[in-house]
CSV table of C-alpha atoms in Angstrom, one decimal:
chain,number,residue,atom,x,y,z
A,1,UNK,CA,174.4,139.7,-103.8
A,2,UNK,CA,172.2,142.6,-104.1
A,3,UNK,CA,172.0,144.1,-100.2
A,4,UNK,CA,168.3,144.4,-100.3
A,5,UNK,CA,167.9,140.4,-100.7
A,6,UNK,CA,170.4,139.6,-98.2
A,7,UNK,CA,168.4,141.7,-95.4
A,8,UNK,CA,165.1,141.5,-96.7
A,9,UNK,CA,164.8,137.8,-98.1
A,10,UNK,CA,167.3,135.7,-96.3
A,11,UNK,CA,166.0,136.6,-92.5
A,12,UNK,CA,162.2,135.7,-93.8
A,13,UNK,CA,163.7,132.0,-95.6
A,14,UNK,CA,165.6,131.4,-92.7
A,15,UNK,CA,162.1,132.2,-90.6
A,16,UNK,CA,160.2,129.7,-93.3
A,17,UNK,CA,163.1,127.0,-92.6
A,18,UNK,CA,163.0,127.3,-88.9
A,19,UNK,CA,158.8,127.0,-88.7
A,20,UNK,CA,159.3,123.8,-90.9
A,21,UNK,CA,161.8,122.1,-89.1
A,22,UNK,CA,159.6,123.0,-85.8
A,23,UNK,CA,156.7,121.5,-87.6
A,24,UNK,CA,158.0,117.9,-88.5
A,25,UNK,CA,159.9,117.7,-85.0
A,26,UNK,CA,156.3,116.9,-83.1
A,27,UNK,CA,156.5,113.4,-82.0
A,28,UNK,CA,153.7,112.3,-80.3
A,29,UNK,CA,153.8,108.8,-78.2
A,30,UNK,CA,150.3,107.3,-77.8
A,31,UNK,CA,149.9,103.8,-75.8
A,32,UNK,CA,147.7,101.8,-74.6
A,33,UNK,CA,148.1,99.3,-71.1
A,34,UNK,CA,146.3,97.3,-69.0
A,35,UNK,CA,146.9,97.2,-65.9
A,36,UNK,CA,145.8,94.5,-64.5
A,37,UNK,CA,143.6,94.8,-61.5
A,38,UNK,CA,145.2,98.3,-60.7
A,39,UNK,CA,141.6,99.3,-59.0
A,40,UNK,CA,143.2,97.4,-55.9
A,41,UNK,CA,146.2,98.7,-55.8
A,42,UNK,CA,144.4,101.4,-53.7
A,43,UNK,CA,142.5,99.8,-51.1
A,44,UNK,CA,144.9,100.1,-48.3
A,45,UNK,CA,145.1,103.8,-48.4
A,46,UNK,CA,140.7,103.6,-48.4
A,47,UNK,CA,141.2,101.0,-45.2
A,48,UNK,CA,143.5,103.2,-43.3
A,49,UNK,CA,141.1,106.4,-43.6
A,50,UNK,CA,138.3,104.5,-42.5
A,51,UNK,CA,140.5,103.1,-40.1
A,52,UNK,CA,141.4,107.0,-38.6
A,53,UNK,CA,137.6,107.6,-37.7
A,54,UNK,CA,137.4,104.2,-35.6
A,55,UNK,CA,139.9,104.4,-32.8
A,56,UNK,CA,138.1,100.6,-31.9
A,57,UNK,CA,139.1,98.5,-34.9
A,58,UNK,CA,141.5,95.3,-33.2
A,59,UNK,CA,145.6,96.1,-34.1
A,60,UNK,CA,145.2,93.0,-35.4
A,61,UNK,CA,143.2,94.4,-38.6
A,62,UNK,CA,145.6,97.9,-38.0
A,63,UNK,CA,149.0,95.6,-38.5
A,64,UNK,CA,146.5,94.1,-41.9
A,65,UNK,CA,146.1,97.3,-43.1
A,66,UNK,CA,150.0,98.1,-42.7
A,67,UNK,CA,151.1,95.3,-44.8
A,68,UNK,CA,148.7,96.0,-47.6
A,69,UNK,CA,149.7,99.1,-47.8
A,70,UNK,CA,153.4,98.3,-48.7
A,71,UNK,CA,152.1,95.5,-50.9
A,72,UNK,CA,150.4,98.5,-52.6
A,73,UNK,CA,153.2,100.5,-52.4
A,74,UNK,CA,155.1,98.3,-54.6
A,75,UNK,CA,152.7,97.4,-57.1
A,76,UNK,CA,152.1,101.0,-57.8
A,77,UNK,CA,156.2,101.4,-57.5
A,78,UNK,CA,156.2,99.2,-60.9
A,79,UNK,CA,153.3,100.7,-62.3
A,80,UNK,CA,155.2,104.2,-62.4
A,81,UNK,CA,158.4,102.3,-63.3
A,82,UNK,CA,156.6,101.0,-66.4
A,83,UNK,CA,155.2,104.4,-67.6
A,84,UNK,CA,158.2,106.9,-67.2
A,85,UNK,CA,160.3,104.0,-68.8
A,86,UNK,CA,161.8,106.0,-72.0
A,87,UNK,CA,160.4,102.8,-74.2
A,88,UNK,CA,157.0,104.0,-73.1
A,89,UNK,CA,156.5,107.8,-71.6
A,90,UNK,CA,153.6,108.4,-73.6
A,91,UNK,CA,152.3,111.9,-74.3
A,92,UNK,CA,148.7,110.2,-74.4
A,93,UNK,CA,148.4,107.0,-72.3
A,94,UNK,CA,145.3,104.5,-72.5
A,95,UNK,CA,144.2,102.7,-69.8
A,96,UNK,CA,142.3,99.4,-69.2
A,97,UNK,CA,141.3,97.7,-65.5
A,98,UNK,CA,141.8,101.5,-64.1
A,99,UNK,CA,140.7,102.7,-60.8
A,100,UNK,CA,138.4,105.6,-60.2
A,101,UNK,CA,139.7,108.7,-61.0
A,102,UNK,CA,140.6,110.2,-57.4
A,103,UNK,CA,142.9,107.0,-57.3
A,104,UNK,CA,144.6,108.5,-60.4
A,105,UNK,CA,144.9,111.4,-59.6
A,106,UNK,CA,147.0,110.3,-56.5
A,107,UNK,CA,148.7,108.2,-58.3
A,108,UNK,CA,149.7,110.6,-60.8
A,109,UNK,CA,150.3,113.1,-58.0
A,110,UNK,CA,152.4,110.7,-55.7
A,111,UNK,CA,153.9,108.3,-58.0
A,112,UNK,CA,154.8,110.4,-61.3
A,113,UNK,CA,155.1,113.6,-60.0
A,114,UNK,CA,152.3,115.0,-61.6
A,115,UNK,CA,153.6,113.9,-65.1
A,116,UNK,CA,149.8,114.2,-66.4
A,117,UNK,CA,148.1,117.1,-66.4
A,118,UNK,CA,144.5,116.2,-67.9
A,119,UNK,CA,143.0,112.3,-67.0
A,120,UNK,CA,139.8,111.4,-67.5
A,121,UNK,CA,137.9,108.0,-66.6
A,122,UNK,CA,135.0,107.3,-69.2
A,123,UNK,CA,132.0,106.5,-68.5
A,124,UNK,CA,131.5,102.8,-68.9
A,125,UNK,CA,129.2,99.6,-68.2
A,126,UNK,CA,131.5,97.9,-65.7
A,127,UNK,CA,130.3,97.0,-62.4
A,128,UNK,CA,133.7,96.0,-61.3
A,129,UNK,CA,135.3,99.1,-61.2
A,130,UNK,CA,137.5,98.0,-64.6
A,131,UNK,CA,137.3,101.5,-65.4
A,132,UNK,CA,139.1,102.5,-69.1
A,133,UNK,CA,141.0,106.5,-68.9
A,134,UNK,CA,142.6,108.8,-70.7
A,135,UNK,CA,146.2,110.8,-69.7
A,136,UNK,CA,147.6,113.5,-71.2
A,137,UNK,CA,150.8,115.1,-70.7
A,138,UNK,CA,150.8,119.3,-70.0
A,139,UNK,CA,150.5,120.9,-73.7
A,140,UNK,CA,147.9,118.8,-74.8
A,141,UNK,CA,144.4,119.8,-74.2
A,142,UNK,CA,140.8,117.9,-74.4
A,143,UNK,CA,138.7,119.7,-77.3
A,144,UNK,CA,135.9,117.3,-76.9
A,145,UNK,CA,134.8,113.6,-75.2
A,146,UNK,CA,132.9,111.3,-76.8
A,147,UNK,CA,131.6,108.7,-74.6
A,148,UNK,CA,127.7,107.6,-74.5
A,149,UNK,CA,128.8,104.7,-76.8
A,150,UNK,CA,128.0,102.7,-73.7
A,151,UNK,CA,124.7,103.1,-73.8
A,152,UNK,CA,123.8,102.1,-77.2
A,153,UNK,CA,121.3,99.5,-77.4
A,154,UNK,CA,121.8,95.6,-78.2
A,155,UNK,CA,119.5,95.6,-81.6
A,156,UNK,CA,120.8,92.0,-82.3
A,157,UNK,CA,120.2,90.6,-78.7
A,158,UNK,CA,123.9,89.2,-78.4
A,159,UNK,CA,123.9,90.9,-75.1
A,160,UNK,CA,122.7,87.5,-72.3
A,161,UNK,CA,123.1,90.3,-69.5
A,162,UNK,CA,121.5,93.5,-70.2
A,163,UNK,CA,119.6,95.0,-72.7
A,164,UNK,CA,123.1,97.2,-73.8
A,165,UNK,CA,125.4,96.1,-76.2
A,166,UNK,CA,128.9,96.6,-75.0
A,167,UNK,CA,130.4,95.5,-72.0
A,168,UNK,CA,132.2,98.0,-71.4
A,169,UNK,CA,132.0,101.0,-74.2
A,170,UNK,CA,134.5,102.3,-76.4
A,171,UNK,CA,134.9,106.3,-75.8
A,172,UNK,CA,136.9,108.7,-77.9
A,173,UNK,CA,138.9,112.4,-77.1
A,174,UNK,CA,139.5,114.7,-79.5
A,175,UNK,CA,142.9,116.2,-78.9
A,176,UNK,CA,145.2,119.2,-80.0
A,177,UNK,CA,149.0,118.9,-79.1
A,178,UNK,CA,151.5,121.7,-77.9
A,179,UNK,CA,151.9,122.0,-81.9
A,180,UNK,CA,148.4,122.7,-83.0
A,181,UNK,CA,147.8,119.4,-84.5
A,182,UNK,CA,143.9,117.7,-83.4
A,183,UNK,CA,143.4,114.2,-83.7
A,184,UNK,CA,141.5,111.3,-82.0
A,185,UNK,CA,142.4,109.1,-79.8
A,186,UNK,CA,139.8,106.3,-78.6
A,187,UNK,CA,139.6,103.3,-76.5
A,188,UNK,CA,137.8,99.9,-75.3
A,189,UNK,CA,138.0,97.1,-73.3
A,190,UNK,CA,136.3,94.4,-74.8
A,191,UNK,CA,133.9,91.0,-73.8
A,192,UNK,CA,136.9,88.6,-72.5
A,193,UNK,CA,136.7,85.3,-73.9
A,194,UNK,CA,136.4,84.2,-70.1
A,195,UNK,CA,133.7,81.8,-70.9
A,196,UNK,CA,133.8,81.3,-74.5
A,197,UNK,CA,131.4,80.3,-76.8
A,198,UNK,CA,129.8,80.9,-79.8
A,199,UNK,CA,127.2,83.3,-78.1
A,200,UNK,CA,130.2,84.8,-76.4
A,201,UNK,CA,132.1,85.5,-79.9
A,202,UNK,CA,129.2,86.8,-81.2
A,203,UNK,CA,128.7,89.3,-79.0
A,204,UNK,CA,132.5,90.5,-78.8
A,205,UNK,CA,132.3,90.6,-82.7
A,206,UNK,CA,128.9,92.9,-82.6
A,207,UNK,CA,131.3,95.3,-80.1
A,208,UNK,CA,133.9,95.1,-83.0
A,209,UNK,CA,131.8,95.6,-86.0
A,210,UNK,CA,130.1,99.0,-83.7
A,211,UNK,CA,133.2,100.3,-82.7
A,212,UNK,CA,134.7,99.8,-86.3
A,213,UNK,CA,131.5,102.0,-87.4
A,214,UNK,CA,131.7,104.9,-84.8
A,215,UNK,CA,135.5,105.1,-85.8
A,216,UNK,CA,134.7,106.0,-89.6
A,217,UNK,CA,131.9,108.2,-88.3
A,218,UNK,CA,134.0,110.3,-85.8
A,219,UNK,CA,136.9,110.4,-89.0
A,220,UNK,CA,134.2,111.1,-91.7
A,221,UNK,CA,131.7,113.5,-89.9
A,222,UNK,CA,133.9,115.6,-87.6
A,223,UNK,CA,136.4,117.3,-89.3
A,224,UNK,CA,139.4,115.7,-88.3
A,225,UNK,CA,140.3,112.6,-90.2
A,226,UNK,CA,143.2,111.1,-87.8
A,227,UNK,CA,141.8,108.6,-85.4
A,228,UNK,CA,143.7,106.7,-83.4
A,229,UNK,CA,142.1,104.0,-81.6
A,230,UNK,CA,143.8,101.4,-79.4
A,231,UNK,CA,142.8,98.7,-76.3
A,232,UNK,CA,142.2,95.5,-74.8
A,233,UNK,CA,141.0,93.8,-77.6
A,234,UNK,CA,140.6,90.4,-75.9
A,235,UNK,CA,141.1,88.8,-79.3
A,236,UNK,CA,143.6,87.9,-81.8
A,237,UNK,CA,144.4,88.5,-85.4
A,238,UNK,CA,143.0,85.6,-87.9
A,239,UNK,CA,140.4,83.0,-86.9
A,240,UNK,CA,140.4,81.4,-83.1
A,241,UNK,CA,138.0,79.0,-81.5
A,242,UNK,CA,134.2,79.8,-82.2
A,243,UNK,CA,134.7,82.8,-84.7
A,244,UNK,CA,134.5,80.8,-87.9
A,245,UNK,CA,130.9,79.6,-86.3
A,246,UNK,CA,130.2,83.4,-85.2
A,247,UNK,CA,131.0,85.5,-88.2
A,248,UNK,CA,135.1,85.8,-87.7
A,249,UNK,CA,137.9,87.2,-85.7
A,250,UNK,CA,136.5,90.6,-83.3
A,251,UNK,CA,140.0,92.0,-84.0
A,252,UNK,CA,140.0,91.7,-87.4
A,253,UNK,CA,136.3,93.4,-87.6
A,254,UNK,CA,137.2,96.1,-85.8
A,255,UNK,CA,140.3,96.8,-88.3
A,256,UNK,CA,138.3,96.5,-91.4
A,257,UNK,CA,138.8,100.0,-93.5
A,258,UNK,CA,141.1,100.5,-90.9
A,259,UNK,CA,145.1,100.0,-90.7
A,260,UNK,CA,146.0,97.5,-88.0
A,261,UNK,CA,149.7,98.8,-87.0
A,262,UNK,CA,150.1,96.2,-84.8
A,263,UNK,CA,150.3,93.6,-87.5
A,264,UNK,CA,154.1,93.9,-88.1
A,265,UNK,CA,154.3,92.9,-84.5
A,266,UNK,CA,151.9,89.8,-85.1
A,267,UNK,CA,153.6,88.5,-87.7
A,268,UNK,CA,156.9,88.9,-86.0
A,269,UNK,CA,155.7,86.5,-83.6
A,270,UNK,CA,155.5,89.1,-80.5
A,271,UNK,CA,153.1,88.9,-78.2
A,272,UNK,CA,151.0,92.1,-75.5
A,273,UNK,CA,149.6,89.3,-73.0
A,274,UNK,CA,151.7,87.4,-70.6
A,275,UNK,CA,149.1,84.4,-70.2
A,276,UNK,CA,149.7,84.4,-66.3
A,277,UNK,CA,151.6,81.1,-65.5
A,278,UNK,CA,150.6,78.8,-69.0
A,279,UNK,CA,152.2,79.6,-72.6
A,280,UNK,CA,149.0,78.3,-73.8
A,281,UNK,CA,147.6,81.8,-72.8
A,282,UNK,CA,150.1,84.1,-74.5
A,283,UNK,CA,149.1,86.3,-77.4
A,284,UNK,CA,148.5,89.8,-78.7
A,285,UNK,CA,145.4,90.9,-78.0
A,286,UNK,CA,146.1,94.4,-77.5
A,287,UNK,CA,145.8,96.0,-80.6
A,288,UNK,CA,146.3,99.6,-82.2
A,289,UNK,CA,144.1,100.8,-85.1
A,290,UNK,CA,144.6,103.7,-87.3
A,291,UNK,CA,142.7,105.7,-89.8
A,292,UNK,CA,144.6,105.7,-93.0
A,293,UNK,CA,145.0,109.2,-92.5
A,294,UNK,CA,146.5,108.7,-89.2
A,295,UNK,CA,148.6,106.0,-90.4
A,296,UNK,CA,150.6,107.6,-93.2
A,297,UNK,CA,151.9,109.4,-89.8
A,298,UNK,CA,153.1,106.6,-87.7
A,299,UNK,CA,157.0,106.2,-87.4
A,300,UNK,CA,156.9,103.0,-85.1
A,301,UNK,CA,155.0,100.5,-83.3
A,302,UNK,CA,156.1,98.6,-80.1
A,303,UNK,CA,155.6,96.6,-77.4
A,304,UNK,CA,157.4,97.0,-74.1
A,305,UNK,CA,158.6,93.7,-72.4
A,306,UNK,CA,160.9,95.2,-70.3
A,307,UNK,CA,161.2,93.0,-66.6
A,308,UNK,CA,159.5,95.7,-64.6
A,309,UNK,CA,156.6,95.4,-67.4
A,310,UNK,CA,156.3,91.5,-66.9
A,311,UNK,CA,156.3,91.9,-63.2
A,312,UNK,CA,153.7,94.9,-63.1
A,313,UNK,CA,150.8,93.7,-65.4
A,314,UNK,CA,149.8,90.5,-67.3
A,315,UNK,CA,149.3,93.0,-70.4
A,316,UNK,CA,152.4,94.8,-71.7
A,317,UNK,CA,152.3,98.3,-72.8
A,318,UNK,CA,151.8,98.8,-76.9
A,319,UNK,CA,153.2,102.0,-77.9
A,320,UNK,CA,152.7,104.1,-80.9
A,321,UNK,CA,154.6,107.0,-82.4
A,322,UNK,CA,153.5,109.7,-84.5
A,323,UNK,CA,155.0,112.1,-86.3
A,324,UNK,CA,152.2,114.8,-86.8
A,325,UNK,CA,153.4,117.1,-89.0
């Protein structure tokens, strides 16, 4: 072999090889959980500062305050269980029922040990402190937040409470990994079927049909054609009570054009929603959605049922992996 080759070329292809091989070995984990009434999770800690600047309140209340804060304690315990479980550790974690942020931050700070370095709580319509947030591990940086969706208008007045359209709002992050890569990644929490009707369908579908808009929008319009969007749906795949009589299924409206990956997992008979006490409840209604892009990169789709993640939340974490190449 001529010597110039072997210490010229051979260095530079084994260069080329080793970039490639770095390239395909980004993983990234993307999931979505609710967690359900985590905002609450943190009220002893609140009690007991208040507590600190009035010497007066009764022990009574003092020895109150004590217990809920173990009762806290534990419930946040098997929140952090849940998330640095292997099955889940996502690099880019979705939240639904969240707190405000400075109770994430404590929790991240106290619970994972700072396993997040960027969260964000979106701006939303709640008035029950059902915030929806964004984590992201160190390496992975926030190029830009989309998240005046809330604030759209109701044009079709399916709206009986405000003049808005979404309960909620879906919001959207535009992210670059340690590797380079941007993508989306967006979220929702949408109108519960607590109370459902007709009217009620139709106004969860009107969120879908937005959402499903403002997805092909963000993948058309900004230069970056991977969205990733995933959340408490609060509805199922395929026809349910009402949604023949109010223009279909919200979960399949918010897929159309899109890739459901959660599908497999429907039709496997799995389910993201414990139901509380009653089978009658249990179902998938947490649901991820992927630009075709986007989903010519995903290597799997699960859900975690592990025992601490049926203890810790009625919803089960839905995970997503990507290989971003």
């Amino acid at each position: 072999m001529n010597r110039h080759f072997q210490t010229t070329i051979l260095p530079l292809l084994i260069l080329c090889s080793w970039f490639a091989s770095q390239a395909k070995a980004e993983e990234v984990r993307i999931a979505t959980y609710n967690i359900e009434n985590w905002q609450y999770r943190f009220d002893a800690d609140k009690l007991e500062k208040r507590a600190a600047t009035q010497p007066s309140w009764p022990q009574e209340f003092l020895d109150l305050i004590a217990r809920e804060k173990r009762e806290n304690f534990k419930d946040n315990w098997g929140a952090q269980l849940v998330l640095e479980d292997p099955a889940v550790n996502a690099d880019v974690l979705v939240i639904q029922e969240g707190p405000e942020l400075a109770d994430l931050e404590y929790f991240n700070r106290t619970f994972l040990n700072k396993m997040y370095e960027t969260i964000h709580v979106f701006a939303t319509n709640t008035g029950r402190i059902q915030n929806t947030a964004i984590f992201l591990k160190p390496g992975f940086s926030v190029v830009e937040i989309r998240e005046a969706y809330h604030l759209e208008p109701d044009k079709d007045d399916v709206n009986p409470l405000t003049d808005l359209l979404f309960a909620r709002g879906p919001a959207f992050v535009r992210i670059k990994s340690p590797g380079g890569k941007e993508f989306w990644v967006g979220t929702n929490h949408f109108k519960s079927k607590s109370g459902n009707s007709v009217e009620v369908t139709k106004w969860r579908n009107a969120e879908s049909k937005r959402a499903n808009e403002i997805i092909k929008e963000i993948a058309s319009t900004s230069g970056v054609a991977d969205v990733v969007f995933l959340g408490d749906i609060n509805d199922e795949l395929g026809n349910q009570e009402f949604e023949l009589e109010a223009g279909g299924s919200g979960a399949d409206l918010l897929g159309e054009g899109l890739v459901t990956l959660t599908k497999p997992l429907v039709d496997k008979g799995e389910i993201s929603f414990g139901g509380y006490r009653s089978t009658r409840f249990r179902s998938f209604i947490d649901h991820v959605y992927a630009t075709p892009s986007a989903a010519a990169k995903v290597k799997s789709v699960s859900v975690v049922t592990t025992p601490f993640a049926r203890i810790n939340s009625d919803h089960y974490p839905v995970v997503a992996v990507f290989n971003f190449e």
